[in-house]
Coordinates of C-alpha atoms (C1' of nucleotides) in Angstrom, one line a residue:
Chain A
X1476 CA 83.4 78.9 66.5
X1477 CA 85.2 79.5 69.6
X1478 CA 88.3 77.7 70.4
X1479 CA 89.6 78.2 73.9
X1480 CA 92.9 76.7 74.9
X1481 CA 95.0 76.8 78.1
X1482 CA 98.6 77.4 77.8
X1483 CA 101.6 77.4 80.2
X1484 CA 105.2 78.0 79.6
X1485 CA 107.7 75.3 80.7
X1486 CA 111.1 76.0 82.2
X1487 CA 112.8 75.1 78.9
X1488 CA 110.9 77.5 76.7
X1489 CA 108.3 74.8 75.7
X1490 CA 104.6 74.7 76.3
X1491 CA 101.9 72.6 78.1
X1492 CA 98.5 73.1 76.4
X1493 CA 95.1 71.8 76.1
X1494 CA 91.7 72.7 74.5
X1495 CA 89.0 73.6 77.0
X1496 CA 85.3 72.9 77.3
X1497 CA 82.6 75.1 78.6
X1498 CA 83.2 74.3 82.2
X1499 CA 86.9 75.1 81.9
X1500 CA 88.1 71.5 81.9
X1501 CA 90.2 70.0 79.2
X1502 CA 88.4 68.2 76.3
X1503 CA 91.5 66.4 75.2
X1504 CA 94.7 65.1 76.7
X1505 CA 97.2 67.8 77.7
X1506 CA 100.0 68.3 75.2
X1507 CA 103.6 69.1 75.7
X1508 CA 105.5 70.9 73.0
X1509 CA 109.0 72.0 72.8
X1510 CA 108.5 75.6 71.6
X1511 CA 106.1 78.0 73.2
X1512 CA 106.1 80.4 70.3
X1513 CA 105.5 77.6 67.7
X1514 CA 102.7 76.1 69.9
X1515 CA 100.8 79.4 69.5
X1516 CA 101.8 80.3 66.1
X1517 CA 100.6 77.0 64.7
X1518 CA 97.1 77.4 66.1
X1519 CA 95.7 80.5 64.6
X1520 CA 92.1 79.2 65.1
X1521 CA 92.3 79.5 68.8
X1522 CA 90.2 82.5 69.7
X1523 CA 91.2 82.8 73.3
X1524 CA 94.3 81.7 75.2
X1525 CA 93.9 81.0 78.9
X1526 CA 97.1 81.6 80.7
X1527 CA 98.5 82.4 84.1
X1528 CA 99.9 85.8 83.3
X1529 CA 100.0 87.8 80.1
X1530 CA 103.1 89.6 81.5
X1531 CA 104.9 86.2 81.6
X1532 CA 104.0 84.9 78.2
X1533 CA 102.9 87.7 75.7
X1534 CA 106.1 89.6 75.5
X1535 CA 107.9 86.4 74.4
X1536 CA 105.3 85.9 71.7
X1537 CA 105.5 89.5 70.5
X1538 CA 109.2 89.4 70.3
X1539 CA 108.8 86.5 67.9
X1540 CA 106.2 88.4 65.9
X1541 CA 103.3 86.4 67.1
X1542 CA 100.1 88.2 68.3
X1543 CA 96.9 86.6 69.7
X1544 CA 93.3 87.6 69.3
X1545 CA 92.1 87.3 72.9
X1546 CA 93.3 85.9 76.2
X1547 CA 92.1 85.1 79.7
X1548 CA 94.6 86.2 82.3
X1549 CA 94.1 84.0 85.4
X1550 CA 95.9 86.3 87.8
X1551 CA 94.0 89.3 86.5
X1552 CA 90.8 87.4 87.0
X1553 CA 91.8 86.3 90.5
X1554 CA 92.4 90.0 91.5
X1555 CA 89.0 91.1 90.2
X1556 CA 87.2 88.2 91.8
X1557 CA 89.0 88.7 95.1
X1558 CA 87.9 92.3 94.9
X1559 CA 84.3 91.5 94.2
X1560 CA 84.4 89.1 97.2
X1561 CA 85.6 92.0 99.4
X1562 CA 89.0 90.3 99.8
X1563 CA 91.2 92.7 97.9
X1564 CA 94.7 92.5 99.4
X1565 CA 94.8 88.7 99.6
X1566 CA 97.5 87.2 97.5
X1567 CA 96.3 87.0 93.9
X1568 CA 98.8 84.7 92.2
X1569 CA 97.6 81.5 90.7
X1570 CA 99.6 79.6 93.2
X1571 CA 97.7 81.4 96.0
X1572 CA 94.4 80.8 94.3
X1573 CA 95.2 77.0 94.0
X1574 CA 96.3 76.9 97.7
X1575 CA 93.0 78.5 98.8
X1576 CA 91.2 75.9 96.7
X1577 CA 92.7 73.2 98.8
X1578 CA 92.9 75.0 102.1
X1579 CA 96.6 74.8 101.9
X1580 CA 99.0 77.5 103.2
X1581 CA 98.6 80.5 100.9
X1582 CA 102.0 81.9 99.7
X1583 CA 102.3 85.6 99.7
X1584 CA 102.5 87.5 96.4
X1585 CA 106.0 88.4 95.3
X1586 CA 106.9 91.9 96.1
X1587 CA 105.6 94.4 93.6
X1588 CA 108.5 95.4 91.5
X1589 CA 109.3 98.8 92.8
X1590 CA 111.5 99.4 89.8
X1591 CA 114.7 101.1 90.7
X1592 CA 113.9 104.6 89.9
X1593 CA 114.7 105.8 86.4
X1594 CA 116.0 102.5 85.3
X1595 CA 114.5 99.8 83.2
X1596 CA 116.8 97.2 84.7
X1597 CA 114.3 95.1 86.6
X1598 CA 113.1 93.3 83.6
X1599 CA 112.1 90.1 85.3
X1600 CA 109.2 89.9 87.6
X1601 CA 109.3 87.2 90.2
X1602 CA 107.5 84.3 88.6
X1603 CA 105.0 83.6 91.3
X1604 CA 103.5 80.2 90.7
X1605 CA 105.3 79.8 87.4
X1606 CA 106.0 76.3 88.7
X1607 CA 102.3 75.6 89.4
X1608 CA 101.5 72.3 87.7
X1609 CA 99.4 72.5 84.6
X1610 CA 96.5 70.7 86.1
X1611 CA 96.5 72.9 89.1
X1612 CA 96.2 75.9 86.8
X1613 CA 93.3 74.3 85.1
X1614 CA 91.6 73.7 88.4
X1615 CA 92.0 77.4 89.3
X1616 CA 90.6 78.4 86.0
X1617 CA 87.5 76.1 86.3
X1618 CA 86.8 77.4 89.8
X1619 CA 87.1 81.1 88.5
X1620 CA 84.5 80.5 85.9
X1621 CA 82.1 79.3 88.7
X1622 CA 83.1 82.3 90.9
X1623 CA 82.2 84.7 88.1
X1624 CA 78.8 82.9 87.9
X1625 CA 78.3 83.3 91.6
X1626 CA 78.5 87.1 91.6
X1627 CA 75.6 89.4 91.5
X1628 CA 76.4 90.2 87.8
X1629 CA 77.9 87.2 86.1
X1630 CA 77.8 88.5 82.6
X1631 CA 79.4 91.8 83.5
X1632 CA 82.0 90.2 85.6
X1633 CA 83.0 87.9 82.8
X1634 CA 83.1 90.9 80.6
X1635 CA 85.3 92.8 83.1
X1636 CA 87.8 89.9 83.2
X1637 CA 87.8 89.7 79.4
X1638 CA 88.2 93.5 79.1
X1639 CA 91.1 93.7 81.7
X1640 CA 92.7 90.7 80.0
X1641 CA 92.5 92.6 76.7
X1642 CA 94.0 95.6 78.5
X1643 CA 97.0 93.4 79.3
X1644 CA 97.5 92.5 75.7
X1645 CA 97.2 96.1 74.7
X1646 CA 99.7 97.1 77.3
X1647 CA 102.2 94.5 76.3
X1648 CA 101.8 95.6 72.7
X1649 CA 102.3 99.3 73.5
X1650 CA 105.2 98.6 75.7
X1651 CA 106.8 97.0 72.6
X1652 CA 105.8 99.5 70.1
X1653 CA 106.6 102.6 72.2
X1654 CA 105.6 106.2 71.6
X1655 CA 107.5 107.9 68.8
X1656 CA 109.8 110.4 70.5
X1657 CA 112.2 112.8 69.1
X1658 CA 115.0 113.3 71.6
X1659 CA 116.5 116.2 69.6
X1660 CA 113.2 118.1 69.7
X1661 CA 112.9 117.3 73.4
X1662 CA 116.3 118.8 74.0
X1663 CA 115.5 121.9 72.0
X1664 CA 112.4 122.4 74.2
X1665 CA 114.5 122.0 77.4
X1666 CA 117.1 124.4 76.1
X1667 CA 114.4 126.9 75.2
X1668 CA 112.6 126.7 78.6
X1669 CA 115.5 126.1 80.9
X1670 CA 118.5 127.4 79.3
X1671 CA 121.9 125.8 79.3
X1672 CA 123.0 123.3 81.8
X1673 CA 126.0 124.2 83.9
X1674 CA 129.0 121.8 83.8
X1675 CA 129.0 120.9 87.5
X1676 CA 125.4 119.7 87.5
X1677 CA 122.9 121.7 89.5
X1678 CA 120.2 123.9 88.1
X1679 CA 120.1 125.1 84.5
X1680 CA 120.6 128.7 83.8
X1681 CA 117.0 129.8 83.7
X1682 CA 116.2 128.3 87.1
X1683 CA 119.3 129.8 88.6
X1684 CA 118.2 133.2 87.4
X1685 CA 114.7 132.9 88.7
X1686 CA 116.0 131.7 92.1
X1687 CA 118.1 134.8 92.2
X1688 CA 115.0 137.0 91.3
X1689 CA 113.1 135.3 94.1
X1690 CA 116.0 135.9 96.5
X1691 CA 116.2 139.6 95.4
X1692 CA 112.5 140.1 95.9
X1693 CA 112.8 138.8 99.5
X1694 CA 116.2 140.6 100.2
X1695 CA 117.8 137.4 101.2
X1696 CA 118.8 134.0 99.9
X1697 CA 115.7 131.9 99.5
X1698 CA 115.6 128.4 97.9
X1699 CA 112.3 128.3 96.0
X1700 CA 112.2 124.6 95.9
X1701 CA 112.0 124.3 99.6
X1702 CA 108.5 125.1 100.8
X1703 CA 109.5 125.6 104.4
X1704 CA 112.1 128.2 103.3
X1705 CA 109.5 130.0 101.2
X1706 CA 106.9 130.1 103.9
X1707 CA 109.4 131.5 106.3
X1708 CA 110.6 134.2 103.9
X1709 CA 107.0 135.3 103.4
X1710 CA 106.5 135.3 107.1
X1711 CA 109.5 137.6 107.5
X1712 CA 108.0 139.8 104.9
X1713 CA 104.9 140.0 107.1
X1714 CA 102.8 137.7 104.9
X1715 CA 101.2 134.7 106.5
X1716 CA 100.9 131.8 104.0
X1717 CA 99.6 128.3 104.9
X1718 CA 101.4 126.6 102.0
X1719 CA 103.2 127.4 98.8
X1720 CA 100.6 126.0 96.5
X1721 CA 100.4 128.0 93.4
X1722 CA 96.8 129.1 93.7
X1723 CA 97.5 130.3 97.2
X1724 CA 100.6 132.2 96.1
X1725 CA 98.8 133.9 93.3
X1726 CA 96.5 135.6 95.8
X1727 CA 99.4 137.4 97.3
X1728 CA 100.7 140.8 96.4
X1729 CA 104.5 140.4 96.5
X1730 CA 107.2 140.7 93.9
X1731 CA 108.5 137.3 94.7
X1732 CA 105.3 135.6 93.6
X1733 CA 105.7 135.9 89.8
X1734 CA 109.4 134.4 89.6
X1735 CA 108.5 131.9 92.2
X1736 CA 105.5 130.6 90.3
X1737 CA 107.6 130.5 87.1
X1738 CA 110.4 128.6 88.9
X1739 CA 108.0 126.0 90.2
X1740 CA 106.7 125.3 86.7
X1741 CA 110.1 125.0 85.2
X1742 CA 111.6 123.1 88.1
X1743 CA 108.9 120.5 87.7
X1744 CA 109.8 120.1 84.0
X1745 CA 113.5 119.9 84.9
X1746 CA 113.2 117.2 87.5
X1747 CA 110.3 115.1 86.1
X1748 CA 110.9 115.4 82.3
X1749 CA 114.3 116.9 81.9
X1750 CA 117.6 115.6 80.5
X1751 CA 118.0 112.7 82.8
X1752 CA 114.4 111.5 82.1
X1753 CA 115.3 111.6 78.4
X1754 CA 118.4 109.5 79.1
X1755 CA 116.5 107.0 81.1
X1756 CA 113.4 106.5 79.1
X1757 CA 113.9 107.3 75.4
X1758 CA 115.9 104.8 73.2
X1759 CA 115.9 104.5 69.4
X1760 CA 113.3 107.2 68.9
X1761 CA 110.7 105.6 71.2
X1762 CA 109.5 106.3 74.7
X1763 CA 108.6 102.9 76.3
X1764 CA 106.8 103.3 79.6
X1765 CA 105.7 100.1 81.4
X1766 CA 102.0 100.3 81.3
X1767 CA 100.1 98.6 84.1
X1768 CA 96.4 98.1 83.5
X1769 CA 94.4 98.1 86.6
X1770 CA 97.3 99.7 88.4
X1771 CA 94.9 101.9 90.4
X1772 CA 91.9 100.5 92.4
X1773 CA 89.5 102.3 90.2
X1774 CA 90.8 100.5 87.2
X1775 CA 92.7 103.3 85.7
X1776 CA 96.1 102.4 84.3
X1777 CA 99.4 103.5 85.8
X1778 CA 102.9 103.3 84.5
X1779 CA 105.8 101.8 86.3
X1780 CA 108.2 104.7 85.5
X1781 CA 108.7 107.5 83.1
X1782 CA 105.5 109.3 84.2
X1783 CA 103.9 108.5 80.9
X1784 CA 100.5 109.6 82.1
X1785 CA 101.7 113.0 83.2
X1786 CA 103.6 114.3 80.2
X1787 CA 103.5 118.1 80.5
X1788 CA 101.8 119.8 77.5
X1789 CA 105.0 121.7 76.5
X1790 CA 106.9 118.4 76.2
X1791 CA 104.5 116.9 73.8
X1792 CA 106.2 118.7 71.0
X1793 CA 108.7 115.8 71.2
X1794 CA 106.1 113.3 70.2
X1795 CA 106.5 113.3 66.4
X1796 CA 105.2 110.8 63.9
X1797 CA 107.6 109.0 61.7
X1798 CA 108.2 110.2 58.2
X1799 CA 105.1 109.7 56.1
X1800 CA 103.1 108.7 59.2
X1801 CA 100.6 110.5 61.4
X1802 CA 99.4 110.5 64.9
X1803 CA 95.7 110.1 65.3
X1804 CA 95.0 111.7 68.7
X1805 CA 91.5 110.9 70.0
X1806 CA 90.1 112.3 73.2
X1807 CA 86.7 111.0 74.6
X1808 CA 84.5 114.1 75.1
X1809 CA 83.3 114.7 78.7
X1810 CA 83.6 111.0 79.4
X1811 CA 82.8 111.1 83.2
X1812 CA 79.4 112.9 82.9
X1813 CA 78.5 110.6 80.0
X1814 CA 79.3 107.6 82.1
X1815 CA 77.3 108.9 85.0
X1816 CA 74.4 109.3 82.7
X1817 CA 74.8 105.7 81.5
X1818 CA 75.1 104.1 84.9
X1819 CA 72.5 106.2 86.7
X1820 CA 70.1 106.1 83.8
X1821 CA 68.9 109.5 84.9
X1822 CA 66.4 110.4 82.1
X1823 CA 67.4 114.1 81.9
X1824 CA 71.1 113.4 82.0
X1825 CA 70.8 110.6 79.4
X1826 CA 69.0 113.1 77.1
X1827 CA 71.8 115.6 77.6
X1828 CA 74.4 113.0 76.9
X1829 CA 72.5 111.6 74.0
X1830 CA 74.1 114.1 71.6
X1831 CA 77.6 114.4 70.2
X1832 CA 77.8 118.1 70.9
X1833 CA 79.4 119.7 74.0
X1834 CA 77.7 118.1 77.0
X1835 CA 78.3 121.0 79.4
X1836 CA 76.7 123.4 77.0
X1837 CA 73.6 121.2 76.7
X1838 CA 73.6 120.8 80.4
X1839 CA 73.8 124.5 81.0
X1840 CA 70.9 125.1 78.5
X1841 CA 68.8 122.8 80.5
X1842 CA 69.6 123.7 84.0
X1843 CA 72.0 126.6 84.4
X1844 CA 70.6 129.5 82.3
X1845 CA 73.3 128.9 79.7
X1846 CA 76.2 129.3 82.1
X1847 CA 78.5 126.5 80.9
X1848 CA 81.1 127.0 83.6
X1849 CA 78.6 126.7 86.4
X1850 CA 77.2 123.5 84.8
X1851 CA 80.6 122.0 84.5
X1852 CA 81.5 122.9 88.1
X1853 CA 78.4 121.5 89.5
X1854 CA 78.8 118.2 87.7
X1855 CA 82.4 117.8 88.6
X1856 CA 81.5 118.8 92.2
X1857 CA 78.9 116.1 92.3
X1858 CA 81.3 113.5 91.0
X1859 CA 84.3 114.6 93.2
X1860 CA 82.3 115.3 96.4
X1861 CA 82.8 119.0 96.6
X1862 CA 82.2 120.1 100.2
X1863 CA 82.1 123.9 100.0
X1864 CA 82.0 126.9 97.9
X1865 CA 79.7 128.0 95.0
X1866 CA 79.8 124.5 93.6
X1867 CA 77.4 123.5 96.4
X1868 CA 74.8 126.1 95.2
X1869 CA 75.2 124.7 91.7
X1870 CA 74.9 121.2 93.0
X1871 CA 71.5 122.0 94.3
X1872 CA 70.4 123.0 90.9
X1873 CA 71.9 119.8 89.5
X1874 CA 70.0 117.8 92.1
X1875 CA 66.7 119.4 91.2
X1876 CA 67.1 118.6 87.4
X1877 CA 68.9 115.3 87.6
X1878 CA 67.8 113.7 90.8
X1879 CA 68.6 110.2 89.7
X1880 CA 72.1 111.0 88.7
X1881 CA 72.9 112.8 91.9
X1882 CA 71.3 110.2 94.0
X1883 CA 73.5 107.6 92.4
X1884 CA 76.7 109.2 93.5
X1885 CA 75.2 110.3 96.8
X1886 CA 74.4 106.6 97.5
X1887 CA 77.9 105.6 96.6
X1888 CA 79.2 108.2 99.0
X1889 CA 76.9 107.0 101.7
X1890 CA 78.0 103.4 101.2
X1891 CA 81.6 104.6 101.6
X1892 CA 80.9 106.6 104.8
X1893 CA 79.2 103.5 106.3
X1894 CA 82.2 101.3 105.4
X1895 CA 80.4 99.4 102.6
X1896 CA 81.9 98.5 99.3
X1897 CA 80.8 100.0 96.0
X1898 CA 81.3 98.6 92.5
X1899 CA 81.8 100.0 89.0
X1900 CA 79.2 99.1 86.4
X1901 CA 81.1 96.0 85.3
X1902 CA 81.8 95.0 88.9
X1903 CA 85.3 96.2 89.9
X1904 CA 85.0 96.8 93.5
X1905 CA 86.4 99.3 96.0
X1906 CA 88.9 98.1 98.5
X1907 CA 87.6 97.5 102.0
X1908 CA 87.7 100.4 104.3
X1909 CA 91.0 100.6 106.3
X1910 CA 90.4 99.3 109.7
X1911 CA 87.3 97.3 108.6
X1912 CA 89.5 94.3 109.3
X1913 CA 88.5 91.0 107.9
X1914 CA 84.8 91.2 108.6
X1915 CA 83.7 90.8 105.1
X1916 CA 80.2 91.3 106.3
X1917 CA 80.7 95.1 106.4
X1918 CA 81.0 95.0 102.7
X1919 CA 77.5 94.6 101.5
X1920 CA 77.8 95.4 97.8
X1921 CA 76.2 98.4 96.3
X1922 CA 72.9 97.8 94.5
X1923 CA 72.9 96.5 91.0
X1924 CA 70.1 98.8 90.0
X1925 CA 70.7 102.5 90.5
X1926 CA 68.7 104.1 93.2
X1927 CA 66.1 106.5 92.0
X1928 CA 65.5 109.9 93.3
X1929 CA 62.7 109.0 95.7
X1930 CA 64.5 106.1 97.2
X1931 CA 67.8 107.8 97.6
X1932 CA 67.3 109.0 101.1
X1933 CA 65.0 106.3 102.4
X1934 CA 66.6 103.2 101.2
X1935 CA 68.2 100.5 103.3
X1936 CA 66.8 100.3 106.8
X1937 CA 70.3 100.5 108.2
X1938 CA 71.6 103.1 110.6
X1939 CA 72.0 106.7 109.6
X1940 CA 74.9 108.1 111.5
X1941 CA 74.3 111.7 112.6
X1942 CA 77.8 112.6 111.9
X1943 CA 80.5 111.0 109.8
X1944 CA 84.0 111.3 110.9
X1945 CA 86.4 113.2 108.6
X1946 CA 87.9 109.8 107.7
X1947 CA 84.4 108.5 106.8
X1948 CA 83.7 111.6 104.8
X1949 CA 87.0 111.3 102.9
X1950 CA 86.0 107.6 102.2
X1951 CA 82.7 108.8 101.0
X1952 CA 84.3 111.1 98.5
X1953 CA 86.5 108.3 97.4
X1954 CA 83.6 105.8 96.8
X1955 CA 81.5 108.6 95.3
X1956 CA 84.2 109.2 92.7
X1957 CA 85.1 105.5 92.4
X1958 CA 81.8 104.5 90.8
X1959 CA 82.2 107.1 88.0
X1960 CA 85.9 107.1 87.5
X1961 CA 85.9 103.3 87.6
X1962 CA 83.0 102.8 85.3
X1963 CA 84.7 105.2 82.9
X1964 CA 87.8 103.0 83.2
X1965 CA 85.5 100.0 82.4
X1966 CA 84.4 101.8 79.2
X1967 CA 87.9 102.7 78.3
X1968 CA 89.1 99.1 78.6
X1969 CA 86.3 98.1 76.1
X1970 CA 87.3 100.9 73.9
X1971 CA 90.9 99.7 73.7
X1972 CA 89.8 96.1 73.3
X1973 CA 87.5 97.0 70.4
X1974 CA 89.9 99.3 68.7
X1975 CA 92.7 96.7 69.0
X1976 CA 90.4 94.2 67.3
X1977 CA 89.3 96.4 64.5
X1978 CA 92.8 97.7 63.7
X1979 CA 94.0 94.1 63.6
X1980 CA 91.1 92.9 61.5
X1981 CA 91.5 95.7 59.0
X1982 CA 95.0 94.6 58.2
X1983 CA 96.3 98.2 58.8
X1984 CA 99.9 99.0 59.8
X1985 CA 98.4 101.3 62.4
X1986 CA 99.5 100.8 66.0
X1987 CA 98.1 101.9 69.3
X1988 CA 100.9 103.7 70.9
X1989 CA 99.5 105.6 73.8
X1990 CA 96.6 105.5 76.2
X1991 CA 95.8 108.0 79.0
X1992 CA 92.4 107.4 80.8
X1993 CA 90.2 108.9 78.1
X1994 CA 92.6 109.4 75.3
X1995 CA 94.3 107.2 72.7
X1996 CA 97.0 107.8 70.1
X1997 CA 97.3 105.6 67.1
X1998 CA 100.5 105.9 64.9
X1999 CA 99.7 105.1 61.3
X2000 CA 100.8 105.8 57.7
X2001 CA 99.2 109.0 56.4
X2002 CA 96.9 107.2 54.1
X2003 CA 95.4 105.1 56.9
X2004 CA 94.4 108.1 59.0
X2005 CA 90.9 108.4 57.8
X2006 CA 90.3 104.7 58.4
X2007 CA 91.8 105.0 61.9
X2008 CA 89.6 107.9 62.8
X2009 CA 86.5 106.0 61.8
X2010 CA 87.8 102.9 63.7
X2011 CA 88.1 104.9 66.9
X2012 CA 84.7 106.4 66.5
X2013 CA 83.2 103.0 66.0
X2014 CA 85.1 101.4 68.9
X2015 CA 83.8 104.1 71.2
X2016 CA 80.2 103.4 70.3
X2017 CA 80.7 99.7 70.5
X2018 CA 82.3 100.0 73.9
X2019 CA 79.3 102.1 75.1
X2020 CA 76.9 99.4 74.0
X2021 CA 78.9 96.6 75.3
X2022 CA 79.4 98.1 78.7
X2023 CA 76.1 99.7 79.3
X2024 CA 73.7 97.8 77.1
X2025 CA 71.3 99.7 75.0
X2026 CA 71.6 103.4 76.0
X2027 CA 70.9 106.7 74.3
X2028 CA 74.2 108.0 75.7
X2029 CA 76.7 108.8 73.0
X2030 CA 80.5 108.5 73.4
X2031 CA 82.0 110.9 70.9
X2032 CA 85.6 111.8 70.4
X2033 CA 87.6 114.9 69.5
X2034 CA 90.0 113.5 67.0
X2035 CA 93.0 115.2 65.4
X2036 CA 95.3 113.9 62.7
X2037 CA 98.7 115.5 63.4
X2038 CA 102.4 115.1 63.0
X2039 CA 103.1 116.3 66.5
X2040 CA 101.1 115.4 69.7
X2041 CA 101.3 119.1 70.7
X2042 CA 99.3 120.1 67.6
X2043 CA 96.3 118.2 68.8
X2044 CA 93.9 120.7 70.5
Chain B
dT1 C1' 121.4 104.4 106.7
dA2 C1' 117.4 103.0 104.6
dA3 C1' 112.6 103.3 104.4
dA4 C1' 108.4 106.0 104.8
dT5 C1' 106.2 110.4 104.7
dT6 C1' 105.4 115.1 103.1
dG7 C1' 104.7 119.1 100.0
dG8 C1' 104.1 120.3 95.6
dC9 C1' 102.6 119.8 90.8
dG10 C1' 102.1 117.3 86.3
dC11 C1' 98.3 114.6 83.9
dC12 C1' 93.3 112.8 83.8
Chain C
dA823 C1' 85.6 130.2 91.4
dA824 C1' 87.5 127.2 94.8
dA825 C1' 90.8 124.0 96.4
dG826 C1' 86.5 117.7 96.1
dG827 C1' 88.5 112.2 93.3
dG828 C1' 92.6 109.2 91.0
dC829 C1' 97.6 108.6 90.2
dG830 C1' 103.5 109.3 89.6
dC831 C1' 107.5 111.8 90.4
dC832 C1' 111.0 114.5 92.8
dA833 C1' 113.5 116.3 96.8
dA834 C1' 113.6 117.1 101.5
dT835 C1' 112.4 115.7 106.0
dT836 C1' 111.0 112.5 109.5
dT837 C1' 110.9 108.0 111.3
dA838 C1' 112.5 103.3 112.3

DNA sequence: TAAATTGGCGCC
DNA sequence: AAAGGGCGCCAATTTA
């Protein structure tokens, strides 16, 4: 029994709403009710709410203690559909969609909130199209359903929209719950690593000392945080260095290198996750980043501040479960190679990915004489588009044993070099090449079926450029990676959706509190931990089947039940 | 003077 | 072992 209702907020905190039929049109007269929250609370049988923007509506419901099972986010759908149509970058608001529907003037999207740095003050997003009449919203929705059907993969596109919408719900819920964060522990870590702060501001003690060591090693004052100054100092010491990247410095034989590298590491912590970060981002024992599902073109999430997806390992000591509670930290094992196996359907790689054990070890047993490091390097090289080094030799071995998998990413790279679009498994689409202008014809979508080894180099009677410009090659590396990273993000969305559902259905107090590409953290009472571990495992397998259909590929996790994040692996 | 870019490094 | 993909953040520098 699926009950689908459309819902819009009115200016006065009320709601307009109507039940929807299969084509997306209302099956009963539109209702107007005085209280948005009550309108939802009083309809627990609704299985999916269709609304303009989760960001607009859901935080208000959550604040009143109301959760929903599922939603359909019209602006999320518009963005995904525009992408699939090769029109990424066109305004994606519901108002814009409605204007396009009637060939009217299309309003630009409100500026992305470029949140004032380090502050959470910009709470209100411009409400693009909030004033869109309810029947206009319904028209946009009905048209979107038809546009899903008009794609090359209607089922998967509908799934993608549902998954991204679920991601919006998860994000809103996590924004609300926050990650348990002990400011006192964080301060202890900072003190330990950086030493005291000096009264007048400026560097803490340890950084100042290291800067002095660097200067002493050069025999003159050098500011280690200024790459230009460091390069010059090395030049004066008779050492030519192209940059001050760590891996390059570590090649050098000079007494300044050691303190310099240590300085950089600590400097990074100080500026990105130091005292002022703590001040800005942690309140009442919780760190609340603003998650943005689909913030990257490949579908990975970003956060709008707080650098939640780049928390340095040493700082993770500050993530501590509440008294009597635990953190269940679950990391998907070798997700990208497993996803490559699932989307390319390479028989050999599916076999390798068909077990829960370490994938790179299995890979190296098959093709790399047991050398796990080489196996891993080769695979990552294939996915990232490595262009030089030993990785290429290893790539050749990979290509011999897993031709269909390598052909899949090679084809994606070729598409990128030729200015064509590529898609993830569910249908999220790469942005048009810069400079490809509006000629959507350049964007012939990538095949629905993976190329097989034999066809990989002979397919598509199109032109074969003798040389690709370096821009084209860079674009090829991007699209090569896009199909894998993006399909992994597809899977991760389904994982979140499944986990959210099962935690809710089980009536646990457990809460999803963190998500980072292939890793989730659930905060739960100690006695629920076992159930949560099992829920995560089941959600991973369900996500695999839902995304990729019947596949031998397994999606196991490394799971730890800990009091502190830093105690997980 | 403000916005955009650059270099570097954190995470995946 | 080599320096390939995606981001966000910070400070300095360059550009408008």
